């Protein structure tokens, strides 16, 4: 299936892999981005024209993920000379199958998914997101709607016995960060809460607005001033590592090095680069060579989250 859309004067082509859990069928389609404003420029095919497939964890809806990541992949195509292609799945549980079926060479994903890819694909972290202070950690927040807050959901202790929503229980900043914080506060997520995975982060906000849940888990990077008009933050979760660019082919190929160098070169002081980085919810990327995820894997083990 081929679709055509436009965004920010680009005409971009991506491959989108959709995984349907009911029947286990993986559908791969080319998605071309069509124009929202006058004029468009073709995505550079580069000097080499070799296809590089980058799988991106589908934390948000297809439309939101496209808006966030297509400008980045367009830049990577221009800078590396490769034909950088976008691979994704319909939801987080389908991400592993999308990688297998597409034979993606690289992945951009959260830390919990990276731990899984270390086991299944011998993944190697090339770059990791960092904040303005140089920290490579991020986290999640626990939020509630104004209506729920007015009804007494004004503290995490009030969440006991309540239904909570998250995008996926396999998310570092959208689940593990929050449940570790709650556990340390004496709220056992397995015993005291009913946590429901709604599939994508966009749906967490929609479910809270409808009043279906007492609270929800979202990444810190998703919170912005506009959300403060409808929601309140009850607590910030425990820090977890930021999203990573990972090689699924050993980490020592020319392809890996070129993509890594291009992503590390993104400079928040440059307006175009800053726009790309802001869309990702990341200040800048740093080399992941010295990042140690052992404490994070211990946290996942403590909270009995498989990876």
Coordinates of C-alpha atoms in Angstrom, one line a residue, residues 178-189:
X178 CA 6.7 5.7 37.1
X179 CA 6.2 2.3 38.7
X180 CA 9.7 2.4 40.3
X181 CA 8.8 5.7 41.8
X182 CA 5.5 4.5 43.1
X183 CA 7.1 1.3 44.4
X184 CA 9.6 3.4 46.4
X185 CA 6.6 5.4 47.8
X186 CA 4.9 2.3 49.1
X187 CA 2.5 1.8 46.2
X188 CA 3.0 -1.7 44.7
X189 CA 2.0 -1.4 41.0

